[in-house]
Coordinates of C-alpha atoms in Angstrom, one line a residue:
X5 CA -27.1 17.9 7.5
X6 CA -30.0 16.3 5.5
X7 CA -30.8 12.6 5.9
X8 CA -29.8 10.3 3.2
X9 CA -29.6 6.5 2.7
X10 CA -26.2 5.8 1.1
X11 CA -23.0 3.9 1.6
X12 CA -20.1 6.2 2.2
X13 CA -17.3 4.5 0.2
X14 CA -13.9 4.3 1.8
X15 CA -11.6 2.3 -0.5
X16 CA -9.1 5.0 -1.2
X17 CA -6.2 6.8 0.5
X18 CA -6.0 8.6 3.8
X19 CA -3.6 11.0 5.4
X20 CA -3.3 13.4 8.3
X21 CA -1.2 16.0 10.0
X22 CA -0.8 17.3 13.6
X23 CA 1.3 20.4 14.0
X24 CA 2.3 20.5 17.6
X25 CA 3.7 24.0 17.2
X26 CA 2.8 25.2 13.7
X27 CA -0.9 25.7 13.2
X28 CA -0.8 27.2 9.7
X29 CA 0.7 24.5 7.4
X30 CA -1.8 21.7 7.9
X31 CA -4.0 22.4 4.9
X32 CA -1.1 22.7 2.4
X33 CA 0.5 19.5 3.9
X34 CA -2.6 17.3 3.4
X35 CA -3.3 18.8 0.0
X36 CA 0.2 17.8 -1.1
X37 CA -0.4 14.3 0.3
X38 CA -3.7 14.0 -1.5
X39 CA -2.2 15.0 -4.8
X40 CA 0.5 12.3 -4.4
X41 CA -2.2 9.7 -3.8
X42 CA -4.6 10.8 -6.5
X43 CA -4.2 7.4 -8.2
X44 CA -5.8 5.7 -5.2
X45 CA -8.9 7.7 -5.4
X46 CA -9.6 9.5 -8.7
X47 CA -13.3 10.2 -7.9
X48 CA -12.9 12.8 -5.2
X49 CA -10.3 14.7 -3.2
X50 CA -11.2 16.4 0.1
X51 CA -9.6 17.7 3.3
X52 CA -10.7 18.9 6.8
X53 CA -8.9 21.3 9.1
X54 CA -9.3 22.5 12.6
X55 CA -6.8 24.5 14.6
X56 CA -3.5 22.5 14.2
X57 CA -5.1 19.3 12.8
X58 CA -5.7 18.4 9.1
X59 CA -7.1 15.2 7.6
X60 CA -7.0 14.3 3.9
X61 CA -8.9 11.7 1.8
X62 CA -8.9 10.6 -1.9
X63 CA -11.9 8.5 -2.9
X64 CA -12.6 5.6 -5.3
X65 CA -16.4 5.2 -5.7
X66 CA -17.8 1.7 -5.5
X67 CA -20.8 1.7 -3.2
X68 CA -22.2 5.2 -3.9
X69 CA -21.4 7.9 -6.4
X70 CA -23.0 10.9 -4.7
X71 CA -21.2 13.8 -3.1
X72 CA -22.6 12.7 0.2
X73 CA -20.2 9.8 0.1
X74 CA -17.1 12.0 0.3
X75 CA -14.8 12.1 3.3
X76 CA -13.6 13.3 5.8
X77 CA -16.8 12.5 7.6
X78 CA -17.9 14.4 10.7
X79 CA -20.1 12.9 13.4
X80 CA -23.6 14.3 14.0
X81 CA -22.4 15.8 17.3
X82 CA -19.6 17.6 15.5
X83 CA -16.9 16.2 17.9
X84 CA -15.4 13.4 15.8
X85 CA -13.9 13.3 12.4
X86 CA -13.0 10.1 10.5
X87 CA -11.0 9.2 7.4
X88 CA -11.3 5.6 6.4
X89 CA -9.7 3.4 3.8
X90 CA -11.1 -0.1 3.6
X91 CA -14.3 -2.2 4.0
X92 CA -16.1 -3.3 7.1
X93 CA -17.8 -6.4 5.7
X94 CA -20.0 -7.1 8.7
X95 CA -21.2 -3.5 9.1
X96 CA -24.8 -4.6 9.3
X97 CA -24.1 -7.0 12.3
X98 CA -22.0 -4.3 14.0
X99 CA -24.9 -1.8 13.6
X100 CA -27.4 -4.4 15.1
X101 CA -25.1 -4.9 18.1
X102 CA -24.8 -1.2 18.7
X103 CA -28.6 -0.7 18.5
X104 CA -29.1 -3.5 20.9
X105 CA -26.6 -2.2 23.4
X106 CA -27.4 1.4 23.0
X107 CA -31.2 1.8 22.3
X108 CA -32.1 5.1 20.7
X109 CA -28.8 5.4 18.8
X110 CA -29.6 7.4 15.6
X111 CA -27.9 6.7 12.3
X112 CA -28.1 9.4 9.6
X113 CA -26.8 7.1 6.8
X114 CA -26.6 3.4 6.1
X115 CA -22.8 3.6 5.7
X116 CA -20.2 1.5 7.4
X117 CA -18.2 4.7 7.9
X118 CA -20.8 6.1 10.2
X119 CA -21.3 2.7 11.9
X120 CA -17.5 2.5 12.5
X121 CA -17.5 6.0 13.9
X122 CA -20.4 5.2 16.2
X123 CA -18.7 2.0 17.3
X124 CA -15.6 4.0 18.3
X125 CA -17.6 6.7 20.1
X126 CA -19.5 4.1 22.1
X127 CA -16.9 1.3 22.6
X128 CA -13.5 3.1 22.2
X129 CA -10.7 0.8 21.3
X130 CA -12.8 -2.3 21.9
X131 CA -14.7 -1.5 18.7
X132 CA -11.9 -3.2 16.8
X133 CA -12.9 -6.6 18.2
X134 CA -16.3 -6.2 16.5
X135 CA -14.9 -5.6 13.0
X136 CA -14.5 -8.0 10.1
X137 CA -12.8 -6.3 7.3
X138 CA -9.7 -4.7 5.8
X139 CA -9.1 -1.2 7.0
X140 CA -6.9 1.7 8.0
X141 CA -8.7 4.6 9.6
X142 CA -8.0 7.6 11.8
X143 CA -10.5 9.4 14.1
X144 CA -9.8 12.8 15.6
X145 CA -11.6 13.5 18.9
X146 CA -11.9 17.3 19.0
X147 CA -12.9 17.6 22.7
X148 CA -10.2 15.3 24.0
X149 CA -7.6 16.4 21.4
X150 CA -6.8 12.8 20.7
X151 CA -6.0 11.0 17.4
X152 CA -6.9 7.3 17.2
X153 CA -5.5 5.3 14.3
X154 CA -6.0 1.6 13.6
X155 CA -5.0 -1.0 11.1
X156 CA -6.8 -4.3 10.3
X157 CA -5.8 -7.6 11.8
X158 CA -4.0 -9.0 8.8
X159 CA -2.5 -5.9 7.3
X160 CA -4.4 -5.7 4.0
X161 CA -4.5 -1.9 4.1
X162 CA -1.2 0.0 4.7
X163 CA -0.6 2.9 7.2
X164 CA 2.7 4.7 7.5
X165 CA 3.6 7.4 10.0
X166 CA 6.3 9.9 10.9
X167 CA 6.7 11.6 14.3
X168 CA 9.2 14.2 15.6
X169 CA 9.0 16.9 18.2
X170 CA 7.0 19.4 16.1
X171 CA 4.8 17.2 13.8
X172 CA 3.0 13.9 13.4
X173 CA 2.1 12.7 9.9
X174 CA 0.3 9.5 8.7
X175 CA -0.6 8.3 5.2
X176 CA -1.5 5.3 3.1
X177 CA 1.7 5.6 1.2
X178 CA 5.3 6.6 2.0
X179 CA 5.5 8.8 -1.1
X180 CA 2.8 11.0 0.4
X181 CA 4.8 11.5 3.6
X182 CA 7.9 12.4 1.5
X183 CA 5.8 14.8 -0.6
X184 CA 5.2 17.0 2.5
X185 CA 8.8 18.1 2.6
X186 CA 8.7 17.5 6.3
X187 CA 10.2 14.0 6.2
X188 CA 14.0 13.7 5.4
X189 CA 14.6 11.5 2.4
X190 CA 17.2 9.5 4.3
X191 CA 17.8 5.7 3.8
X192 CA 17.5 3.5 6.9
X193 CA 20.7 1.5 6.7
X194 CA 19.6 -1.1 9.2
X195 CA 16.5 -1.7 7.2
X196 CA 18.6 -2.1 4.0
X197 CA 20.2 -5.2 5.7
X198 CA 16.8 -6.7 6.2
X199 CA 15.7 -5.8 2.6
X200 CA 18.8 -7.4 1.0
X201 CA 18.3 -10.7 2.9
X202 CA 14.6 -11.0 2.7
X203 CA 13.5 -8.9 -0.4
X204 CA 11.5 -6.6 1.9
X205 CA 11.6 -4.6 5.2
X206 CA 9.5 -6.1 7.9
X207 CA 7.1 -3.8 9.8
X208 CA 7.2 -1.7 11.8
X209 CA 10.4 -0.5 10.0
X210 CA 10.7 0.9 6.5
X211 CA 13.5 1.9 4.2
X212 CA 13.1 5.6 5.2
X213 CA 14.7 6.7 8.5
X214 CA 12.1 7.5 11.2
X215 CA 9.2 6.4 9.0
X216 CA 7.3 3.4 10.4
X217 CA 4.5 1.2 9.4
X218 CA 1.7 0.6 11.9
X219 CA 1.8 -3.2 12.6
X220 CA -1.2 -5.3 11.5
X221 CA -3.6 -5.8 14.4
X222 CA -2.4 -2.7 16.1
X223 CA -3.7 0.8 16.9
X224 CA -2.0 4.0 17.7
X225 CA -2.9 7.1 19.7
X226 CA -1.5 10.6 19.6
X227 CA -2.3 12.7 22.6
X228 CA -0.5 15.7 24.3
X229 CA 2.4 15.2 21.8
X230 CA 3.0 11.5 22.8
X231 CA 2.6 8.6 20.4
X232 CA 1.5 5.2 21.8
X233 CA 1.0 1.9 19.9
X234 CA -0.8 -1.2 21.2
X235 CA -1.6 -4.6 19.8
X236 CA -5.3 -5.8 19.8
X237 CA -5.0 -9.0 17.7
X238 CA -2.4 -11.6 16.7
X239 CA -2.8 -14.9 14.8
X240 CA -2.3 -17.7 17.3
X241 CA -2.9 -21.3 18.0
X242 CA -6.0 -22.0 20.2
X243 CA -5.9 -25.7 20.9
X244 CA -9.2 -25.7 22.7
X245 CA -11.1 -24.0 19.9
X246 CA -11.8 -27.3 18.1
X247 CA -12.1 -30.1 20.7
X248 CA -12.4 -32.8 17.9
X249 CA -8.8 -32.3 16.9
X250 CA -8.0 -35.8 18.1
X251 CA -8.7 -37.2 14.6
X252 CA -12.0 -39.0 15.2
X253 CA -14.2 -39.3 12.1
X254 CA -16.9 -37.0 13.5
X255 CA -14.2 -34.5 14.4
X256 CA -12.8 -34.5 10.9
X257 CA -16.3 -33.9 9.5
X258 CA -16.9 -31.0 11.8
X259 CA -13.6 -29.4 10.9
X260 CA -14.2 -29.8 7.2
X261 CA -17.8 -28.5 7.5
X262 CA -16.5 -25.5 9.6
X263 CA -13.9 -24.5 6.9
X264 CA -16.5 -24.8 4.2
X265 CA -19.1 -22.7 6.1
X266 CA -16.7 -19.9 7.0
X267 CA -15.1 -19.7 3.6
X268 CA -18.5 -19.5 1.8
X269 CA -19.6 -16.8 4.2
X270 CA -16.3 -14.9 3.7
X271 CA -16.9 -14.9 -0.1
X272 CA -20.5 -13.8 0.4
X273 CA -19.6 -10.9 2.6
X274 CA -16.9 -9.7 0.1
X275 CA -19.3 -9.8 -2.8
X276 CA -21.3 -6.9 -1.4
X277 CA -20.9 -3.9 -3.7
X278 CA -22.9 -1.6 -5.9
X279 CA -20.5 -2.3 -8.8
X280 CA -19.5 -5.6 -10.4
X281 CA -17.1 -7.8 -8.5
X282 CA -14.6 -9.7 -10.6
X283 CA -11.9 -12.2 -9.7
X284 CA -8.3 -13.0 -10.5
X285 CA -8.1 -16.6 -11.8
X286 CA -4.8 -18.4 -12.1
X287 CA -6.4 -21.8 -12.3
X288 CA -4.8 -22.9 -9.0
X289 CA -6.7 -24.3 -6.0
X290 CA -7.2 -21.0 -4.2
X291 CA -8.4 -18.7 -7.0
X292 CA -10.5 -21.5 -8.4
X293 CA -12.2 -22.1 -5.1
X294 CA -13.0 -18.3 -4.9
X295 CA -14.5 -18.3 -8.4
X296 CA -16.5 -21.4 -7.7
X297 CA -18.1 -19.9 -4.6
X298 CA -18.7 -16.6 -6.4
X299 CA -20.4 -18.4 -9.2
X300 CA -22.7 -20.3 -6.7
X301 CA -23.6 -17.0 -5.0
X302 CA -24.0 -14.8 -8.0
X303 CA -27.1 -14.4 -10.2
X304 CA -25.0 -13.6 -13.3
X305 CA -21.7 -14.7 -14.8
X306 CA -18.6 -13.8 -12.8
X307 CA -15.9 -11.8 -14.7
X308 CA -12.5 -13.5 -14.4
X309 CA -9.0 -12.4 -15.4
X310 CA -5.9 -14.5 -16.0
X311 CA -2.4 -13.7 -17.0
X312 CA -1.0 -16.1 -19.7
X313 CA 2.4 -16.4 -21.4
X314 CA 3.8 -17.7 -24.7
X315 CA 6.3 -19.6 -22.5
X316 CA 4.3 -22.8 -21.8
X317 CA 6.3 -23.6 -18.7
X318 CA 4.8 -20.5 -17.0
X319 CA 1.4 -20.4 -18.6
X320 CA -1.6 -21.6 -16.6
X321 CA -4.0 -21.0 -19.4
X322 CA -5.2 -24.6 -19.6
X323 CA -6.4 -24.6 -16.0
X324 CA -7.9 -21.1 -15.8
X325 CA -9.8 -21.9 -19.0
X326 CA -11.1 -25.1 -17.4
X327 CA -12.5 -23.3 -14.4
X328 CA -13.9 -20.5 -16.5
X329 CA -15.7 -23.1 -18.7
X330 CA -16.9 -25.1 -15.7
X331 CA -18.4 -22.1 -14.0
X332 CA -19.4 -20.2 -17.2
X333 CA -17.5 -17.1 -16.3
X334 CA -17.0 -14.0 -18.5
X335 CA -13.3 -14.8 -18.9
X336 CA -10.6 -12.4 -19.9
X337 CA -7.2 -14.0 -20.7
X338 CA -4.4 -11.4 -20.5
X339 CA -1.5 -12.5 -22.7
X340 CA 1.9 -10.9 -21.7
X341 CA 5.0 -10.9 -23.9
X342 CA 8.5 -9.9 -22.9
X343 CA 8.5 -6.9 -25.2
X344 CA 5.3 -5.5 -23.8
X345 CA 6.4 -6.1 -20.3
X346 CA 9.8 -4.4 -20.9
X347 CA 8.0 -1.4 -22.3
X348 CA 5.9 -1.3 -19.1
X349 CA 8.6 -1.8 -16.5
X350 CA 9.6 1.9 -16.0
X351 CA 5.9 2.7 -15.6
X352 CA 5.4 -0.2 -13.2
X353 CA 8.3 0.7 -11.0
X354 CA 7.2 4.4 -10.8
X355 CA 4.0 3.0 -9.3
X356 CA 6.0 1.3 -6.6
X357 CA 5.6 3.0 -3.2
X358 CA 7.8 0.4 -1.5
X359 CA 10.2 -1.8 -3.4
X360 CA 10.1 -5.6 -3.3
X361 CA 10.2 -8.6 -5.5
X362 CA 6.6 -9.4 -6.4
X363 CA 4.8 -6.3 -7.5
X364 CA 4.9 -6.3 -11.4
X365 CA 2.9 -9.6 -11.5
X366 CA -0.1 -8.0 -9.8
X367 CA 0.3 -4.8 -11.8
X368 CA -0.3 -6.5 -15.1
X369 CA -3.5 -8.3 -14.1
X370 CA -4.8 -5.2 -12.2
X371 CA -4.3 -3.0 -15.2
X372 CA -6.2 -5.3 -17.6
X373 CA -9.0 -5.9 -15.0
X374 CA -9.5 -2.1 -14.5
X375 CA -9.6 -1.5 -18.3
X376 CA -12.8 -3.5 -18.5
X377 CA -14.5 -1.2 -16.0
X378 CA -14.2 -3.6 -13.0
X379 CA -13.5 -1.7 -9.8
X380 CA -13.4 -4.7 -7.4
X381 CA -11.7 -8.0 -7.8
X382 CA -11.4 -11.1 -5.6
X383 CA -8.1 -12.9 -5.1
X384 CA -7.0 -16.3 -3.7
X385 CA -4.2 -14.7 -1.7
X386 CA -3.7 -16.4 1.7
X387 CA -4.8 -19.9 0.8
X388 CA -1.2 -21.2 0.7
X389 CA -0.4 -19.6 4.1
X390 CA -3.4 -21.1 5.8
X391 CA -3.5 -24.6 4.4
X392 CA 0.2 -25.5 4.0
X393 CA 0.5 -24.8 0.3
X394 CA 4.1 -23.8 0.2
X395 CA 7.1 -26.2 0.2
X396 CA 8.3 -24.6 3.4
X397 CA 5.5 -26.4 5.3
X398 CA 6.5 -29.9 4.4
X399 CA 10.2 -29.0 4.7
X400 CA 9.8 -27.6 8.2
X401 CA 7.7 -30.6 9.2
X402 CA 10.4 -33.0 7.8
X403 CA 13.2 -31.1 9.6
X404 CA 11.3 -31.2 12.9
X405 CA 11.0 -35.0 12.7
X406 CA 14.8 -35.4 12.5
X407 CA 15.3 -35.3 16.3
X408 CA 18.7 -36.8 16.0
X409 CA 20.1 -33.6 14.5
X410 CA 19.7 -31.8 17.8
X411 CA 22.0 -34.4 19.4
X412 CA 24.6 -34.5 16.6
X413 CA 27.8 -32.6 17.2
X414 CA 28.2 -29.5 15.2
X415 CA 31.3 -30.6 13.3
X416 CA 29.5 -33.7 12.1
X417 CA 26.6 -31.6 10.9
X418 CA 28.9 -29.3 9.1
X419 CA 30.5 -32.1 7.2
X420 CA 27.1 -33.6 6.4
X421 CA 25.9 -30.1 5.2
X422 CA 28.9 -29.7 3.0
X423 CA 28.3 -33.1 1.4
X424 CA 24.6 -32.6 0.9
X425 CA 25.2 -29.1 -0.4
X426 CA 27.7 -30.4 -3.0
X427 CA 25.2 -33.0 -4.2
X428 CA 22.2 -30.7 -4.4
X429 CA 24.0 -27.5 -5.5
X430 CA 22.5 -24.1 -6.1
X431 CA 20.5 -22.2 -3.6
X432 CA 19.1 -25.4 -2.0
X433 CA 22.6 -26.7 -1.4
X434 CA 23.6 -23.4 0.2
X435 CA 20.7 -23.5 2.6
X436 CA 21.5 -27.0 3.7
X437 CA 25.0 -25.9 4.5
X438 CA 23.8 -23.0 6.6
X439 CA 21.1 -24.9 8.4
X440 CA 23.3 -27.8 9.5
X441 CA 26.2 -25.4 10.4
X442 CA 24.1 -23.6 13.1
X443 CA 25.4 -23.7 16.7
X444 CA 22.0 -24.9 17.8
X445 CA 19.4 -26.8 15.7
X446 CA 15.9 -25.3 16.1
X447 CA 12.7 -25.0 14.1
X448 CA 13.0 -21.2 14.4
X449 CA 16.5 -21.3 13.0
X450 CA 15.4 -23.6 10.1
X451 CA 12.5 -21.3 9.2
X452 CA 14.5 -18.0 9.3
X453 CA 17.3 -19.5 7.2
X454 CA 14.9 -21.1 4.7
X455 CA 13.4 -17.7 3.9
X456 CA 16.8 -15.9 3.4
X457 CA 17.9 -14.9 -0.1
X458 CA 21.6 -14.6 1.0
X459 CA 23.8 -15.9 3.7
X460 CA 24.3 -13.3 6.6
X461 CA 28.1 -13.4 6.2
X462 CA 27.7 -12.6 2.5
X463 CA 25.4 -9.7 3.2
X464 CA 27.7 -8.4 5.9
X465 CA 30.5 -8.2 3.3
X466 CA 28.2 -6.9 0.6
X467 CA 27.0 -4.0 2.7
X468 CA 30.3 -3.5 4.6
X469 CA 28.6 -4.1 8.0
X470 CA 30.5 -4.7 11.2
X471 CA 27.7 -6.9 12.4
X472 CA 24.3 -8.1 11.0
X473 CA 22.6 -8.0 14.3
X474 CA 19.4 -10.0 14.8
X475 CA 16.9 -9.4 12.1
X476 CA 13.1 -9.1 12.6
X477 CA 12.4 -12.5 10.9
X478 CA 14.8 -14.2 13.4
X479 CA 13.2 -12.5 16.4
X480 CA 9.7 -13.4 15.2
X481 CA 10.6 -17.1 14.5
X482 CA 11.9 -17.5 18.1
X483 CA 8.5 -16.3 19.4
X484 CA 6.4 -18.3 17.0
X485 CA 8.3 -21.6 17.3
X486 CA 8.4 -21.6 21.1
X487 CA 7.5 -25.2 21.6
X488 CA 4.2 -24.5 23.3
X489 CA 2.0 -26.2 20.7
X490 CA 3.8 -29.5 19.7
X491 CA 0.9 -30.7 17.6
X492 CA 0.5 -27.5 15.7
X493 CA 3.9 -27.0 14.0
X494 CA 2.2 -26.3 10.6
X495 CA 0.1 -23.7 12.2
X496 CA 3.2 -22.1 13.6
X497 CA 4.6 -22.0 10.0
X498 CA 1.4 -20.4 8.9
X499 CA 1.8 -17.7 11.5
X500 CA 5.4 -17.1 10.5
X501 CA 4.4 -16.9 6.8
X502 CA 1.6 -14.5 7.4
X503 CA 3.7 -12.2 9.6
X504 CA 6.7 -12.2 7.2
X505 CA 6.3 -12.8 3.5
X506 CA 2.6 -12.4 3.2
X507 CA 2.2 -9.2 5.2
X508 CA 5.4 -7.5 4.1
X509 CA 5.6 -8.6 0.5
X510 CA 2.4 -10.0 -0.9
X511 CA -0.1 -7.7 0.8
X512 CA 2.0 -4.6 0.4
X513 CA 2.6 -5.3 -3.3
X514 CA -1.0 -6.2 -3.9
X515 CA -2.2 -2.9 -2.4
X516 CA 0.3 -0.6 -4.2
X517 CA 0.0 -2.4 -7.6
X518 CA -3.9 -2.6 -7.6
X519 CA -4.3 0.9 -6.2
X520 CA -2.1 2.2 -9.0
X521 CA -5.1 1.4 -11.2
X522 CA -7.7 2.4 -8.5
X523 CA -8.7 -1.3 -8.3
X524 CA -9.9 -2.7 -4.9
X525 CA -8.9 -6.3 -4.2
X526 CA -10.6 -8.5 -1.6
X527 CA -9.2 -11.7 -0.1
X528 CA -11.7 -14.2 1.3
X529 CA -8.9 -16.4 2.8
X530 CA -7.9 -13.5 5.0
X531 CA -11.2 -13.4 7.0
X532 CA -9.9 -13.6 10.6
X533 CA -12.6 -16.2 11.5
X534 CA -11.1 -18.6 8.9
X535 CA -7.6 -17.8 10.0
X536 CA -8.4 -18.6 13.7
X537 CA -10.2 -21.8 12.8
X538 CA -7.5 -23.1 10.5
X539 CA -4.7 -22.3 13.0
X540 CA -6.5 -24.4 15.6
X541 CA -6.4 -27.6 13.4
X542 CA -3.6 -29.9 14.4
X543 CA -0.9 -31.3 12.1
X544 CA -2.4 -34.8 11.9
X545 CA -5.4 -33.4 10.0
X546 CA -3.7 -30.6 8.1
X547 CA -0.5 -32.2 6.8
X548 CA -0.5 -31.9 3.0
X549 CA -0.2 -35.5 1.7
X550 CA -1.8 -34.0 -1.4
X551 CA -1.9 -30.2 -2.2
X552 CA -3.8 -28.3 0.5
X553 CA -5.6 -31.6 1.4
X554 CA -7.8 -30.2 4.2
X555 CA -9.1 -27.2 2.2
X556 CA -9.7 -29.4 -0.9
X557 CA -11.8 -31.8 1.2
X558 CA -13.8 -28.9 2.5
X559 CA -14.5 -27.7 -1.1
X560 CA -15.9 -31.1 -2.1
X561 CA -16.8 -31.3 -5.7
X562 CA -16.3 -27.6 -6.4
X563 CA -12.8 -28.2 -7.7
X564 CA -12.1 -30.4 -10.7
X565 CA -9.4 -33.2 -10.1
X566 CA -7.2 -31.7 -12.8
X567 CA -6.9 -28.4 -10.9
X568 CA -6.4 -30.1 -7.6
X569 CA -3.6 -32.4 -8.8
X570 CA -1.8 -30.0 -11.1
X571 CA 1.8 -29.0 -10.6
X572 CA 2.0 -25.9 -8.4
X573 CA 3.3 -23.0 -10.5
X574 CA 2.6 -19.9 -8.4
X575 CA 1.6 -16.5 -9.9
X576 CA 5.0 -15.6 -11.5
X577 CA 6.5 -14.4 -14.7
X578 CA 9.3 -16.1 -16.7
X579 CA 11.7 -13.8 -14.9
X580 CA 15.0 -15.6 -15.2
X581 CA 14.7 -15.8 -19.0
X582 CA 13.5 -12.2 -19.4
X583 CA 16.2 -10.8 -17.1
X584 CA 19.0 -12.5 -19.1
X585 CA 17.5 -11.5 -22.5
X586 CA 15.0 -8.8 -23.3
X587 CA 15.5 -7.0 -19.9
X588 CA 19.2 -7.5 -19.5
X589 CA 20.4 -4.0 -20.5
X590 CA 17.7 -2.4 -18.3
X591 CA 18.7 -4.4 -15.3
X592 CA 22.5 -4.1 -15.8
X593 CA 22.1 -0.3 -15.8
X594 CA 20.3 -0.3 -12.5
X595 CA 22.8 -2.7 -10.9
X596 CA 25.7 -0.6 -12.0
X597 CA 24.0 2.6 -10.7
X598 CA 23.3 0.9 -7.4
X599 CA 26.9 -0.2 -7.1
X600 CA 27.9 3.5 -7.4
X601 CA 25.8 4.7 -4.4
X602 CA 28.3 3.6 -1.8
X603 CA 25.8 1.3 0.1
X604 CA 27.3 -1.8 -1.5
X605 CA 30.7 -3.4 -2.1
X606 CA 30.9 -2.5 -5.8
X607 CA 32.8 -5.5 -7.0
X608 CA 30.7 -8.0 -5.0
X609 CA 27.4 -6.5 -6.4
X610 CA 28.5 -6.4 -10.0
X611 CA 30.0 -9.9 -9.6
X612 CA 26.6 -11.1 -8.3
X613 CA 25.0 -9.9 -11.5
X614 CA 27.6 -11.6 -13.6
X615 CA 27.1 -14.9 -11.8
X616 CA 23.4 -14.6 -12.6
X617 CA 24.0 -13.9 -16.3
X618 CA 26.3 -16.9 -16.5
X619 CA 23.5 -19.2 -15.1
X620 CA 25.2 -19.8 -11.8
X621 CA 22.6 -22.0 -10.0
X622 CA 23.4 -20.3 -6.7
X623 CA 22.1 -16.9 -8.0
X624 CA 18.5 -17.1 -8.9
X625 CA 16.6 -14.2 -10.5
X626 CA 14.9 -13.3 -7.2
X627 CA 18.4 -12.6 -5.8
X628 CA 19.0 -9.8 -8.3
X629 CA 15.6 -8.5 -9.2
X630 CA 14.8 -6.9 -5.8
X631 CA 18.1 -5.0 -6.1
X632 CA 17.0 -3.7 -9.5
X633 CA 13.8 -2.4 -8.0
X634 CA 15.6 -1.0 -5.1
X635 CA 17.8 1.2 -7.3
X636 CA 14.8 2.4 -9.3
X637 CA 12.9 3.3 -6.1
X638 CA 15.9 5.1 -4.7
X639 CA 16.2 7.1 -7.9
X640 CA 12.5 7.9 -8.3
X641 CA 12.2 9.1 -4.8
X642 CA 15.5 11.0 -4.5
X643 CA 16.6 9.0 -1.4
X644 CA 19.9 10.0 0.1

């Protein structure tokens, strides 16, 4: 193979097949999976086969346009083959480390693909500790007949797999697994319970029976027909990482300086590309900080993209325009109307690989961004989770302070909950009732209930279940809020948010909606160094007396006061209004179709929709929209 100096681009889709008994179908299987994922990588499609193994790859070109950048990529020794989806941002540092530890190591390319492959060959599973990036990759060791598959720490890049006695399959999307014809299109009824209550299914489970998602920070091996998974990283509190946590002035300065330094370096690393890197700009603190850092690091104007609406209560145009003007960006406001969006809905939902409640928001901005020729865009995703930006942080903190609740008899709490619920009304009132009626008052119980869309008893009746069992969020909350870090409650909320809503809704929706347009999205807040640093800061310094106070202090004068002090809106559409008006017929048809499937109590499901239409405050748009997307997904994928 000739020498060349290129980057082998990986931001695409990957898949693979191991036929434990059938050696002849591998090529056809990965070709089918590649065709199903063509939208993720329109620039090239390729596959590699050997004996009973087949690997597939579809490529989106960003760092190199040559044919030499195609995958699967074979090592110089011919014994290892890799398919890789993602970016290793610190590839230069990893290469330097390898050359220091293994003098004489020869690199044929300058690609991070080859660096990653060398790292695995020399370090094995320990190579994962060296990586800073977003990735899902698979390496086949021909001599050892062993498959090694790994996913990044945070879960930015997806990886699904299916295993039974005769075959092992993996892919970046569930649809690709289904396209093989080897995976039964059977609904996972236990996962449906999770989905209805939390608008998603929490990894490692999916809505398809026997199809699993590799957990973030985990790797998987397949050898001699056996599949093993192992964790290599988890977000956790490290109280000794920052010894100045006591609150002294010098300690505060060191923490603020540390956040600023890591964040700036994270943005710098994610700006490396041979194509223009744009940015999603809502005008909130997180996206504005990303754009501000990009503008400081760039030698030319940054291209920014914002979604705006005619409905002023939802439009962030004023703030995004202010940031665009301050940093002289090449700004692209994207105006969305209900009629346009309704026309797009069937197309958007066909792009959904896994249903949820958040995807269409990202689809709209990704589509407009890609139309301008941009292939890479930055996002502020993760800032709320790290720096206590959501209401659940302050709510959990306030609940934790009410020590008397733990000593109050349950019947007294139940009466208090009923009274508070009657005053507050709506979904808030319902949650107060459920929280105060618990047998035992705990932070874990408060958190898991605060994230529920529906009461467990309601879901039990809606789905006709004999028991709800213990759901993944409840199990996770018990582990996270274990009382071992009394001064880091907010960090525990961060961990819970990252491992539930962020990983299983936001990141999954971001990946599938941006890759529908072959757009790569990079998230500077999700650099594991920043996560580990932020989790180590105690509540006294992190509590949000003002919006994301600690992060804002670290950004100094980069953020205008009007942006810092604005009312938090979130990146959302005027859903409630649209669902009751322009989109009403469309949604009613899906709800009625879902009610006929037999999974749900028909009267309860249609009654839920009627409550929403009548503006019942206890039924918000988010409690019906994820059911609409579920029906569309079941129909599009012919799920039994």
